[in-house]
Amino acid sequence: MRSGKNSLSVWYFIGWLVLIYGILILGAGSGLLAVQSPTSTADREVGIWWGALLMVIGVAYVWCFHPGRKRL
């Protein structure tokens, strides 16, 4: 496979997918946190942490493998 100017890395699309999943999980986790009582939030914060982590990883992949970015 030849790597040219017009080639797109699959990791760019995986980064977008992970970013979208992170947004969805973060939204679901914060929605559960808003609905639950304050005494039962210990188990509900996992969705917020995982969503934030997936968003950070997704942004890093999109930034690193952006089609216009110069590679070494």
mmCIF file with all atom_site columns, C-alpha atoms in Angstrom, residues 5-59:
data_model
loop_
_atom_site.group_PDB
_atom_site.id
_atom_site.type_symbol
_atom_site.label_atom_id
_atom_site.label_alt_id
_atom_site.label_comp_id
_atom_site.label_asym_id
_atom_site.label_entity_id
_atom_site.label_seq_id
_atom_site.pdbx_PDB_ins_code
_atom_site.Cartn_x
_atom_site.Cartn_y
_atom_site.Cartn_z
_atom_site.occupancy
_atom_site.B_iso_or_equiv
_atom_site.pdbx_formal_charge
_atom_site.auth_seq_id
_atom_site.auth_comp_id
_atom_site.auth_asym_id
_atom_site.auth_atom_id
_atom_site.pdbx_PDB_model_num
ATOM 1  C CA . LYS A 1 5  ? -0.929  12.918 0.027  1.00 0.00 ? 5  LYS A CA 1
ATOM 2  C CA . ASN A 1 6  ? -4.524  11.775 -0.398 1.00 0.00 ? 6  ASN A CA 1
ATOM 3  C CA . SER A 1 7  ? -4.361  8.730  1.868  1.00 0.00 ? 7  SER A CA 1
ATOM 4  C CA . LEU A 1 8  ? -6.319  8.699  5.098  1.00 0.00 ? 8  LEU A CA 1
ATOM 5  C CA . SER A 1 9  ? -5.273  6.732  8.123  1.00 0.00 ? 9  SER A CA 1
ATOM 6  C CA . VAL A 1 10 ? -7.822  4.408  9.674  1.00 0.00 ? 10 VAL A CA 1
ATOM 7  C CA . TRP A 1 11 ? -6.717  5.728  13.084 1.00 0.00 ? 11 TRP A CA 1
ATOM 8  C CA . TYR A 1 12 ? -8.190  9.125  12.190 1.00 0.00 ? 12 TYR A CA 1
ATOM 9  C CA . PHE A 1 13 ? -11.652 7.576  11.892 1.00 0.00 ? 13 PHE A CA 1
ATOM 10 C CA . ILE A 1 14 ? -11.125 5.451  14.990 1.00 0.00 ? 14 ILE A CA 1
ATOM 11 C CA . GLY A 1 15 ? -10.280 8.656  16.855 1.00 0.00 ? 15 GLY A CA 1
ATOM 12 C CA . TRP A 1 16 ? -13.600 10.188 15.790 1.00 0.00 ? 16 TRP A CA 1
ATOM 13 C CA . LEU A 1 17 ? -15.426 7.025  16.813 1.00 0.00 ? 17 LEU A CA 1
ATOM 14 C CA . VAL A 1 18 ? -13.790 6.972  20.261 1.00 0.00 ? 18 VAL A CA 1
ATOM 15 C CA . LEU A 1 19 ? -14.528 10.702 20.672 1.00 0.00 ? 19 LEU A CA 1
ATOM 16 C CA . ILE A 1 20 ? -18.209 10.202 19.844 1.00 0.00 ? 20 ILE A CA 1
ATOM 17 C CA . TYR A 1 21 ? -18.441 7.233  22.226 1.00 0.00 ? 21 TYR A CA 1
ATOM 18 C CA . GLY A 1 22 ? -16.820 9.353  24.929 1.00 0.00 ? 22 GLY A CA 1
ATOM 19 C CA . ILE A 1 23 ? -19.374 12.121 24.431 1.00 0.00 ? 23 ILE A CA 1
ATOM 20 C CA . LEU A 1 24 ? -22.237 9.622  24.618 1.00 0.00 ? 24 LEU A CA 1
ATOM 21 C CA . ILE A 1 25 ? -20.909 7.887  27.735 1.00 0.00 ? 25 ILE A CA 1
ATOM 22 C CA . LEU A 1 26 ? -20.184 11.208 29.434 1.00 0.00 ? 26 LEU A CA 1
ATOM 23 C CA . GLY A 1 27 ? -23.704 12.405 28.636 1.00 0.00 ? 27 GLY A CA 1
ATOM 24 C CA . ALA A 1 28 ? -25.263 9.218  29.944 1.00 0.00 ? 28 ALA A CA 1
ATOM 25 C CA . GLY A 1 29 ? -23.116 9.314  33.090 1.00 0.00 ? 29 GLY A CA 1
ATOM 26 C CA . SER A 1 30 ? -23.963 12.922 33.840 1.00 0.00 ? 30 SER A CA 1
ATOM 27 C CA . GLY A 1 31 ? -27.643 12.211 33.167 1.00 0.00 ? 31 GLY A CA 1
ATOM 28 C CA . LEU A 1 32 ? -27.591 9.365  35.679 1.00 0.00 ? 32 LEU A CA 1
ATOM 29 C CA . LEU A 1 33 ? -25.786 11.579 38.159 1.00 0.00 ? 33 LEU A CA 1
ATOM 30 C CA . ALA A 1 34 ? -28.502 14.230 37.861 1.00 0.00 ? 34 ALA A CA 1
ATOM 31 C CA . VAL A 1 35 ? -31.320 11.714 38.377 1.00 0.00 ? 35 VAL A CA 1
ATOM 32 C CA . GLN A 1 36 ? -29.875 9.731  41.289 1.00 0.00 ? 36 GLN A CA 1
ATOM 33 C CA . SER A 1 37 ? -29.882 10.861 44.885 1.00 0.00 ? 37 SER A CA 1
ATOM 34 C CA . PRO A 1 38 ? -26.577 12.190 46.275 1.00 0.00 ? 38 PRO A CA 1
ATOM 35 C CA . THR A 1 39 ? -26.086 9.167  48.520 1.00 0.00 ? 39 THR A CA 1
ATOM 36 C CA . SER A 1 40 ? -25.954 6.698  45.616 1.00 0.00 ? 40 SER A CA 1
ATOM 37 C CA . THR A 1 41 ? -23.577 8.541  43.282 1.00 0.00 ? 41 THR A CA 1
ATOM 38 C CA . ALA A 1 42 ? -20.448 6.509  44.064 1.00 0.00 ? 42 ALA A CA 1
ATOM 39 C CA . ASP A 1 43 ? -21.240 3.912  41.403 1.00 0.00 ? 43 ASP A CA 1
ATOM 40 C CA . ARG A 1 44 ? -22.560 6.447  38.880 1.00 0.00 ? 44 ARG A CA 1
ATOM 41 C CA . GLU A 1 45 ? -19.383 8.517  38.513 1.00 0.00 ? 45 GLU A CA 1
ATOM 42 C CA . VAL A 1 46 ? -17.681 5.750  36.521 1.00 0.00 ? 46 VAL A CA 1
ATOM 43 C CA . GLY A 1 47 ? -19.509 6.824  33.371 1.00 0.00 ? 47 GLY A CA 1
ATOM 44 C CA . ILE A 1 48 ? -18.242 10.366 33.763 1.00 0.00 ? 48 ILE A CA 1
ATOM 45 C CA . TRP A 1 49 ? -14.625 9.256  34.189 1.00 0.00 ? 49 TRP A CA 1
ATOM 46 C CA . TRP A 1 50 ? -14.731 6.758  31.305 1.00 0.00 ? 50 TRP A CA 1
ATOM 47 C CA . GLY A 1 51 ? -16.461 9.267  29.051 1.00 0.00 ? 51 GLY A CA 1
ATOM 48 C CA . ALA A 1 52 ? -13.859 11.927 29.810 1.00 0.00 ? 52 ALA A CA 1
ATOM 49 C CA . LEU A 1 53 ? -11.009 9.461  29.257 1.00 0.00 ? 53 LEU A CA 1
ATOM 50 C CA . LEU A 1 54 ? -12.423 8.316  25.912 1.00 0.00 ? 54 LEU A CA 1
ATOM 51 C CA . MET A 1 55 ? -12.870 11.929 24.841 1.00 0.00 ? 55 MET A CA 1
ATOM 52 C CA . VAL A 1 56 ? -9.232  12.727 25.623 1.00 0.00 ? 56 VAL A CA 1
ATOM 53 C CA . ILE A 1 57 ? -8.018  9.643  23.747 1.00 0.00 ? 57 ILE A CA 1
ATOM 54 C CA . GLY A 1 58 ? -10.292 10.415 20.799 1.00 0.00 ? 58 GLY A CA 1
ATOM 55 C CA . VAL A 1 59 ? -9.086  14.019 20.550 1.00 0.00 ? 59 VAL A CA 1
#
